[in-house]
Short mmCIF file of C-alpha atoms and ligand atoms in Angstrom, two decimals:
data_model
loop_
_atom_site.label_atom_id
_atom_site.label_comp_id
_atom_site.label_asym_id
_atom_site.label_seq_id
_atom_site.Cartn_x
_atom_site.Cartn_y
_atom_site.Cartn_z
CA MET A 1 -274.08 88.91 -45.20
CA SER A 2 -277.04 90.08 -43.13
CA ASP A 3 -279.40 92.94 -43.99
CA ARG A 4 -278.06 94.87 -41.06
CA ILE A 5 -274.53 94.78 -42.46
CA GLU A 6 -275.73 95.76 -45.96
CA ARG A 7 -277.55 98.75 -44.50
CA SER A 8 -274.73 99.98 -42.32
CA ALA A 9 -272.19 100.29 -45.19
CA SER A 10 -272.47 103.74 -46.77
CA ARG A 11 -273.10 103.71 -50.52
CA ILE A 12 -270.47 105.68 -52.42
CA PHE A 13 -270.41 106.57 -56.13
CA ILE A 14 -267.05 107.07 -57.82
CA VAL A 15 -267.61 109.00 -61.04
CA ASP A 16 -264.47 109.18 -63.18
CA ASP A 17 -263.81 108.52 -66.85
CA THR A 18 -260.32 107.13 -66.25
CA LYS A 19 -260.50 103.44 -65.40
CA LYS A 20 -257.17 103.52 -63.54
CA HIS A 21 -258.45 106.29 -61.20
CA ARG A 22 -261.71 104.44 -60.57
CA GLU A 23 -259.94 101.23 -59.69
CA GLU A 24 -257.35 102.97 -57.47
CA LEU A 25 -260.11 104.70 -55.53
CA ARG A 26 -262.17 101.54 -55.29
CA GLY A 27 -259.12 99.77 -53.83
CA VAL A 28 -258.85 102.44 -51.13
CA LEU A 29 -262.53 102.40 -50.26
CA ALA A 30 -263.87 98.94 -51.00
CA ARG A 31 -264.17 97.36 -47.58
CA PRO A 32 -265.92 99.75 -45.25
CA PHE A 33 -268.10 101.15 -48.04
CA ASN A 34 -270.47 99.90 -50.66
CA VAL A 35 -268.73 101.34 -53.73
CA VAL A 36 -270.24 101.79 -57.22
CA THR A 37 -267.93 103.00 -60.01
CA ILE A 38 -269.37 104.97 -62.90
CA GLU A 39 -267.49 106.27 -65.95
CA ASP A 40 -269.63 109.13 -67.27
CA ASN A 41 -271.90 111.87 -66.04
CA GLU A 42 -274.97 110.73 -67.93
CA THR A 43 -274.94 107.33 -66.25
CA ALA A 44 -274.07 109.00 -62.95
CA ILE A 45 -277.16 111.21 -63.05
CA ARG A 46 -279.37 108.28 -64.03
CA GLU A 47 -278.00 106.16 -61.15
CA LEU A 48 -278.18 109.10 -58.72
CA ARG A 49 -281.89 109.43 -59.48
CA ARG A 50 -282.53 105.68 -59.37
CA ALA A 51 -280.82 104.97 -56.01
CA PRO A 52 -279.18 108.01 -54.40
CA PRO A 53 -275.87 107.25 -52.67
CA ASP A 54 -274.64 108.70 -49.37
CA LEU A 55 -271.72 110.44 -51.09
CA VAL A 56 -270.18 110.97 -54.56
CA ILE A 57 -266.48 111.26 -55.38
CA THR A 58 -265.62 112.73 -58.75
CA MET A 59 -262.60 114.15 -60.59
CA GLU A 60 -262.36 117.73 -61.74
CA THR A 61 -260.31 116.58 -64.71
CA MET A 62 -262.98 114.38 -66.28
CA GLN A 63 -262.94 114.78 -70.05
CA THR A 64 -266.64 113.96 -70.37
CA GLY A 65 -268.26 117.09 -68.99
CA GLY A 66 -266.00 117.76 -65.99
CA THR A 67 -267.86 117.65 -62.71
CA GLY A 68 -271.18 118.02 -64.52
CA CYS A 69 -273.05 115.57 -62.32
CA LEU A 70 -272.28 117.75 -59.29
CA TYR A 71 -273.96 120.77 -60.89
CA ASP A 72 -276.91 118.71 -62.14
CA THR A 73 -277.62 117.47 -58.61
CA ARG A 74 -277.67 121.05 -57.27
CA ASN A 75 -280.69 121.82 -59.46
CA ASP A 76 -282.58 118.73 -58.32
CA THR A 77 -284.41 119.09 -54.98
CA LYS A 78 -284.17 115.35 -54.26
CA LEU A 79 -280.42 115.15 -54.90
CA ARG A 80 -279.11 118.56 -53.92
CA ASN A 81 -278.08 117.52 -50.40
CA ILE A 82 -275.84 114.62 -51.41
CA PRO A 83 -272.27 115.50 -50.36
CA PHE A 84 -269.51 115.47 -53.00
CA ILE A 85 -265.75 115.16 -52.96
CA VAL A 86 -264.08 116.72 -55.99
CA LEU A 87 -260.54 115.44 -56.52
CA GLY A 88 -258.02 117.49 -58.41
CA ALA A 89 -259.62 120.78 -57.42
CA GLY A 90 -258.05 123.50 -55.32
CA ASP A 91 -254.40 124.28 -54.77
CA GLY A 92 -253.92 123.89 -51.03
CA GLU A 93 -255.35 122.03 -48.05
CA PRO A 94 -258.69 120.22 -48.54
CA PHE A 95 -261.47 122.80 -48.50
CA THR A 96 -265.12 122.16 -47.69
CA SER A 97 -267.91 124.40 -48.88
CA MET A 98 -271.08 124.06 -46.86
CA ASP A 99 -273.19 126.86 -48.25
CA ASP A 100 -276.81 125.81 -47.65
CA ARG A 101 -278.04 127.71 -50.69
CA ASP A 102 -275.95 125.42 -52.87
CA GLY A 103 -277.15 122.19 -51.26
CA GLY A 104 -274.97 119.55 -49.57
CA ALA A 105 -271.35 119.99 -48.64
CA VAL A 106 -268.60 119.76 -51.25
CA THR A 107 -265.00 119.05 -50.30
CA PHE A 108 -262.32 119.99 -52.82
CA ILE A 109 -259.05 118.04 -52.59
CA LYS A 110 -255.92 118.76 -54.56
CA THR A 111 -254.30 115.73 -56.23
CA PRO A 112 -252.13 113.76 -55.87
CA THR A 113 -253.49 113.07 -52.44
CA SER A 114 -253.38 110.30 -49.87
CA LYS A 115 -255.78 107.57 -48.90
CA ASN A 116 -255.95 109.06 -45.43
CA THR A 117 -257.00 112.47 -46.72
CA ILE A 118 -259.79 110.96 -48.80
CA ILE A 119 -261.06 108.72 -46.00
CA THR A 120 -260.93 111.59 -43.50
CA ALA A 121 -262.86 113.85 -45.87
CA MET A 122 -265.44 111.11 -46.45
CA SER A 123 -265.87 110.44 -42.79
CA GLY A 124 -266.28 114.17 -42.15
CA LEU A 125 -268.95 114.53 -44.86
CA LEU A 126 -270.81 111.36 -43.89
CA SER A 127 -270.72 112.45 -40.24
CA HIS A 128 -271.76 116.01 -40.95
CA ALA A 129 -275.34 115.55 -39.70
CA VAL A 130 -274.11 113.84 -36.51
CA GLU A 131 -271.56 116.60 -35.86
CA ASN A 132 -274.21 119.27 -36.52
CA ASP A 133 -276.35 117.84 -33.71
CA TRP A 134 -273.48 118.48 -31.27
CA GLU A 135 -274.26 122.20 -31.50
CA GLU A 136 -277.37 121.59 -29.39
CA LEU A 137 -275.44 120.00 -26.48
CA PRO A 138 -274.46 121.74 -23.25
CA GLU A 139 -271.08 123.49 -23.49
CA LEU A 140 -268.77 120.88 -21.88
CA GLN A 141 -270.15 117.98 -23.87
CA LYS A 142 -270.17 119.97 -27.10
CA SER A 143 -266.54 121.06 -26.54
CA THR A 144 -265.48 117.50 -25.72
CA LEU A 145 -266.85 116.17 -29.01
CA GLN A 146 -265.73 119.09 -31.18
CA GLN A 147 -262.22 119.30 -29.74
CA THR A 148 -261.51 115.56 -29.72
CA VAL A 149 -262.75 114.99 -33.28
CA LYS A 150 -260.55 117.84 -34.48
CA GLU A 151 -257.62 116.46 -32.51
CA PHE A 152 -258.17 113.02 -34.02
CA GLN A 153 -257.78 114.53 -37.46
CA SER A 154 -254.48 116.17 -36.42
CA LEU A 155 -253.23 112.91 -34.92
CA SER A 156 -254.08 111.06 -38.09
CA ASP A 157 -252.31 113.68 -40.25
CA ALA A 158 -249.18 113.50 -38.06
CA ILE A 159 -249.14 109.69 -38.22
CA GLU A 160 -249.50 109.66 -41.98
CA LYS A 161 -246.58 112.07 -42.32
CA GLY A 162 -244.47 110.04 -39.86
CA GLU A 163 -244.25 113.03 -37.53
CA PRO A 164 -244.36 113.00 -33.71
CA LEU A 165 -247.74 113.60 -32.08
CA ASP A 166 -248.48 116.92 -30.40
CA VAL A 167 -249.01 115.58 -26.88
CA GLN A 168 -249.99 118.91 -25.42
CA ALA A 169 -252.73 119.39 -28.02
CA ALA A 170 -254.00 115.84 -27.38
CA GLU A 171 -254.11 116.50 -23.63
CA GLU A 172 -255.81 119.87 -24.08
CA SER A 173 -258.51 118.32 -26.25
CA CYS A 174 -259.38 116.06 -23.29
CA VAL A 175 -259.72 118.87 -20.72
CA PRO A 176 -263.48 119.34 -21.37
CA LEU A 177 -263.94 115.56 -21.07
CA VAL A 178 -262.29 115.51 -17.63
CA GLU A 179 -264.47 118.44 -16.54
CA ALA A 180 -267.57 116.73 -17.93
CA VAL A 181 -266.76 113.58 -15.96
CA ASN A 182 -266.03 115.62 -12.80
CA SER A 183 -269.49 117.16 -13.09
CA HIS A 184 -271.24 113.93 -14.19
CA GLU A 185 -272.29 115.40 -17.52
CA TYR A 186 -271.34 112.80 -20.08
CA ASP A 187 -274.53 111.27 -21.47
CA GLY A 188 -274.48 113.67 -24.43
CA ILE A 189 -270.90 112.63 -25.24
CA LEU A 190 -271.69 108.92 -25.29
CA ASP A 191 -274.90 109.51 -27.26
CA GLY A 192 -273.29 112.11 -29.53
CA VAL A 193 -270.86 109.69 -31.22
CA LYS A 194 -273.66 107.37 -32.38
CA GLY A 195 -273.72 107.21 -36.16
CA HIS A 196 -270.32 108.91 -36.57
CA HIS A 197 -268.34 107.30 -39.40
CA ASN A 198 -264.83 107.44 -37.98
CA TYR A 199 -264.91 104.16 -36.09
CA THR A 200 -261.49 104.52 -34.43
CA TYR A 201 -262.54 107.96 -33.17
CA VAL A 202 -265.86 106.68 -31.80
CA HIS A 203 -264.16 103.75 -30.07
CA SER A 204 -261.33 105.87 -28.67
CA LEU A 205 -263.59 108.60 -27.29
CA ARG A 206 -265.87 106.01 -25.65
CA ILE A 207 -262.83 104.32 -24.06
CA ALA A 208 -261.56 107.71 -22.85
CA THR A 209 -264.99 108.46 -21.34
CA PHE A 210 -265.49 105.07 -19.67
CA LEU A 211 -261.93 105.07 -18.31
CA SER A 212 -262.41 108.55 -16.87
CA ILE A 213 -265.77 107.67 -15.28
CA PHE A 214 -264.18 104.50 -13.83
CA GLY A 215 -261.19 106.43 -12.45
CA HIS A 216 -263.28 109.28 -11.08
CA THR A 217 -265.56 106.92 -9.15
CA ILE A 218 -262.64 105.09 -7.54
CA GLY A 219 -261.22 108.40 -6.36
CA MET A 220 -258.76 109.47 -9.07
CA ARG A 221 -258.52 113.23 -9.64
CA GLY A 222 -256.38 115.87 -11.37
CA ASP A 223 -253.45 114.57 -13.44
CA ASP A 224 -254.47 110.94 -12.93
CA LEU A 225 -257.85 111.59 -14.50
CA GLN A 226 -256.21 113.55 -17.30
CA THR A 227 -253.95 110.53 -17.98
CA LEU A 228 -256.99 108.24 -18.23
CA ALA A 229 -258.74 110.60 -20.63
CA SER A 230 -255.70 111.21 -22.90
CA GLY A 231 -254.63 107.57 -22.61
CA GLY A 232 -258.10 106.48 -23.71
CA LEU A 233 -258.09 108.85 -26.68
CA LEU A 234 -254.61 107.68 -27.74
CA HIS A 235 -254.85 104.01 -26.77
CA ASP A 236 -255.31 102.75 -30.37
CA VAL A 237 -253.26 105.38 -32.27
CA GLY A 238 -251.47 102.51 -34.01
CA LYS A 239 -254.76 101.69 -35.76
CA MET A 240 -254.33 104.87 -37.79
CA ALA A 241 -251.31 103.13 -39.35
CA THR A 242 -253.15 99.81 -39.84
CA PRO A 243 -254.53 99.07 -43.34
CA GLN A 244 -258.20 100.11 -43.62
CA ASP A 245 -259.19 96.87 -45.35
CA ILE A 246 -258.08 94.85 -42.32
CA LEU A 247 -259.41 97.35 -39.79
CA ASN A 248 -262.87 97.37 -41.36
CA LYS A 249 -263.11 93.83 -42.68
CA ASN A 250 -266.67 92.51 -42.74
CA GLY A 251 -265.90 89.20 -41.14
CA LYS A 252 -263.31 87.10 -39.38
CA LEU A 253 -259.68 88.00 -39.95
CA ASP A 254 -257.61 85.21 -41.53
CA ASP A 255 -254.18 83.92 -40.44
CA ARG A 256 -252.38 86.62 -42.40
CA GLU A 257 -254.63 89.49 -41.31
CA TRP A 258 -254.84 88.79 -37.57
CA PRO A 259 -251.16 89.47 -36.82
CA VAL A 260 -251.43 92.72 -38.82
CA MET A 261 -254.41 93.78 -36.67
CA GLN A 262 -252.58 92.82 -33.46
CA GLY A 263 -249.62 94.81 -34.82
CA HIS A 264 -251.52 98.03 -34.04
CA VAL A 265 -249.96 97.89 -30.57
CA GLU A 266 -246.46 97.77 -32.05
CA GLN A 267 -247.45 100.62 -34.38
CA SER A 268 -248.57 102.60 -31.32
CA ARG A 269 -245.20 101.92 -29.69
CA ILE A 270 -243.34 103.22 -32.75
CA ILE A 271 -245.53 106.36 -32.85
CA LEU A 272 -245.19 107.02 -29.10
CA ASP A 273 -241.42 106.38 -29.20
CA ARG A 274 -240.98 109.24 -31.64
CA THR A 275 -243.25 111.51 -29.56
CA PRO A 276 -241.58 113.49 -26.78
CA GLY A 277 -243.51 114.19 -23.57
CA ILE A 278 -245.73 111.09 -23.49
CA SER A 279 -246.53 110.22 -19.88
CA ALA A 280 -245.78 106.78 -18.45
CA GLY A 281 -249.50 106.25 -17.79
CA VAL A 282 -250.53 106.97 -21.39
CA ARG A 283 -247.85 104.54 -22.61
CA ILE A 284 -249.15 101.79 -20.32
CA ILE A 285 -252.72 102.25 -21.55
CA ALA A 286 -251.62 102.20 -25.20
CA LEU A 287 -249.15 99.34 -24.95
CA GLN A 288 -250.77 97.02 -22.41
CA HIS A 289 -254.53 97.15 -23.03
CA HIS A 290 -254.41 93.80 -24.89
CA GLU A 291 -252.38 91.98 -22.22
CA LYS A 292 -254.20 89.54 -19.88
CA ILE A 293 -253.59 88.70 -16.20
CA ASP A 294 -252.95 85.00 -17.04
CA GLY A 295 -250.28 85.89 -19.62
CA SER A 296 -252.41 84.99 -22.65
CA GLY A 297 -252.56 88.54 -24.04
CA TYR A 298 -250.38 90.40 -26.54
CA PRO A 299 -247.91 91.74 -27.52
CA LEU A 300 -245.66 90.71 -24.62
CA GLY A 301 -247.70 88.12 -22.70
CA LEU A 302 -247.18 90.04 -19.44
CA LYS A 303 -248.89 88.51 -16.40
CA ASP A 304 -249.96 88.99 -12.80
CA ASN A 305 -248.07 91.76 -11.02
CA GLU A 306 -246.31 92.81 -14.23
CA LEU A 307 -249.64 94.50 -14.97
CA ASN A 308 -250.47 97.49 -12.78
CA GLU A 309 -253.89 98.95 -12.01
CA LEU A 310 -253.86 101.21 -15.08
CA ALA A 311 -253.18 98.28 -17.42
CA ARG A 312 -255.85 96.19 -15.67
CA MET A 313 -258.43 98.97 -15.93
CA SER A 314 -257.67 99.64 -19.59
CA MET A 315 -257.95 95.99 -20.66
CA ILE A 316 -261.41 95.74 -19.05
CA VAL A 317 -262.63 99.03 -20.49
CA ASP A 318 -261.27 98.27 -23.98
CA ILE A 319 -263.11 94.93 -24.18
CA PHE A 320 -266.31 96.48 -22.82
CA GLY A 321 -266.03 99.33 -25.35
CA ALA A 322 -265.41 96.96 -28.27
CA LEU A 323 -268.38 94.76 -27.31
CA THR A 324 -270.76 97.71 -26.99
CA ASP A 325 -269.49 99.43 -30.19
CA GLU A 326 -271.37 98.90 -33.43
CA ARG A 327 -269.27 97.63 -36.33
CA SER A 328 -270.10 96.67 -39.89
CA TYR A 329 -269.57 93.00 -38.93
CA LYS A 330 -271.36 92.99 -35.55
CA PRO A 331 -274.19 94.74 -33.73
CA ALA A 332 -273.55 96.65 -30.50
CA PHE A 333 -274.09 94.27 -27.58
CA PRO A 334 -276.33 95.44 -24.73
CA PRO A 335 -274.38 96.27 -21.54
CA GLU A 336 -275.60 93.19 -19.58
CA LYS A 337 -274.26 90.89 -22.30
CA ALA A 338 -270.93 92.74 -22.36
CA PHE A 339 -270.59 92.56 -18.55
CA ALA A 340 -271.40 88.81 -18.65
CA ILE A 341 -268.61 88.28 -21.22
CA LEU A 342 -266.14 90.21 -19.01
CA GLU A 343 -267.12 87.99 -16.05
CA ASP A 344 -266.69 84.85 -18.19
CA LEU A 345 -263.13 85.93 -18.98
CA ASP A 346 -262.51 84.98 -15.35
CA ASN A 347 -258.76 84.80 -14.62
CA LYS A 348 -257.80 86.74 -17.75
CA LEU A 349 -259.09 89.96 -16.18
CA ASP A 350 -258.91 91.38 -12.66
CA GLN A 351 -262.40 90.31 -11.57
CA GLY A 352 -262.32 92.59 -8.51
CA LEU A 353 -261.98 95.55 -10.89
CA VAL A 354 -264.59 94.11 -13.29
CA LYS A 355 -267.05 94.12 -10.39
CA VAL A 356 -266.23 97.72 -9.49
CA PHE A 357 -266.43 98.78 -13.17
CA ARG A 358 -269.84 97.14 -13.59
CA GLY A 359 -271.15 98.87 -10.46
CA VAL A 360 -269.73 102.23 -11.55
CA LEU A 361 -271.25 102.12 -15.01
CA GLU A 362 -274.60 100.73 -13.93
CA ASP A 363 -274.91 103.43 -11.27
CA SER A 364 -273.95 106.15 -13.75
CA GLY A 365 -277.18 105.71 -15.71
CA ALA A 366 -275.20 106.65 -18.84
CA PRO A 367 -275.95 105.23 -22.32
CA LEU A 368 -273.48 102.34 -22.17
CA SER A 369 -274.00 100.72 -25.55
CA LEU A 370 -274.36 102.14 -29.05
CA SER A 371 -277.48 99.91 -29.15
CA ASP A 372 -279.12 101.89 -26.30
FE1 FE2 B 401 -256.18 98.09 -29.19
FE1 FE2 B 402 -259.26 99.67 -28.36
#
């Protein structure tokens, strides 16, 4: 494993005196995070001082001094800003306290809870500094980021509960994005997601932005542009139902894992099938962005004129977005390298559209890679 990968995984302490709880939590968090489990507050404080983590998760019900390590950190100037999640506290929805006088944010979550709730809370706390910087952005770009990240949370909650998505809310969250693209104000959006910890959100918002810029430049307007933006945001919804350990694996997927990863498209189909009001265009983007013109894609192996312009655009943009994203297992490629890979894919992609896409993005002057 390279240094780069070691550095990019957030370091998380789990402080809990019940071994079963520690191991359950570690199982949920192991892959995308560098997890250290600790069974008592004394050791926790010692380790916190020795090598401070990015976040601590602890249980309110600990027999050995309750959440003592939380209160000890609040009196220590070097440690007071470390965010905490306290499990077993509160009696309703997760609640975050961000009172500056008390130091870093603390999220209280009632138990029993779900893996999704914990991961969402972690990603929110770890991304707090990034999201705070959005306040400084011009209105449209700020609203795009704030509304879409909030919407992503609602989508993820609905998926976990097996409920239909609220299509209207998803579309509304993309209205500022469409306006930002119409007025060529999107650099702050593409820059603003850098360092955010919800990878599927970062990827989906970048795809929504690139697709909208692409569509706008080739003359799409109104509802068509709205479809590109919402379709981009929703294109990988099935990943919210894909196991985190496969989604965030630090390395090549094996023969068992790869079909599960590819299964995110089928998961998207199931989710969209139970969602009334999904437009045909959004369905095409979600269900056909992994197809290829020569029939070598998945899940259906569609080819040639079975794939319309929307499908062809989304497969190009999705690959470009994935190549220029930063993941724990790979750096973000610079745009020239990503464009060269798209051109090498030759008859798998519509090369006429690849050429247009390259021209559009290069002319936009936007930050095209998370490495920029
Ligand atoms: Fe996908
Ligand atoms: Fe994707």
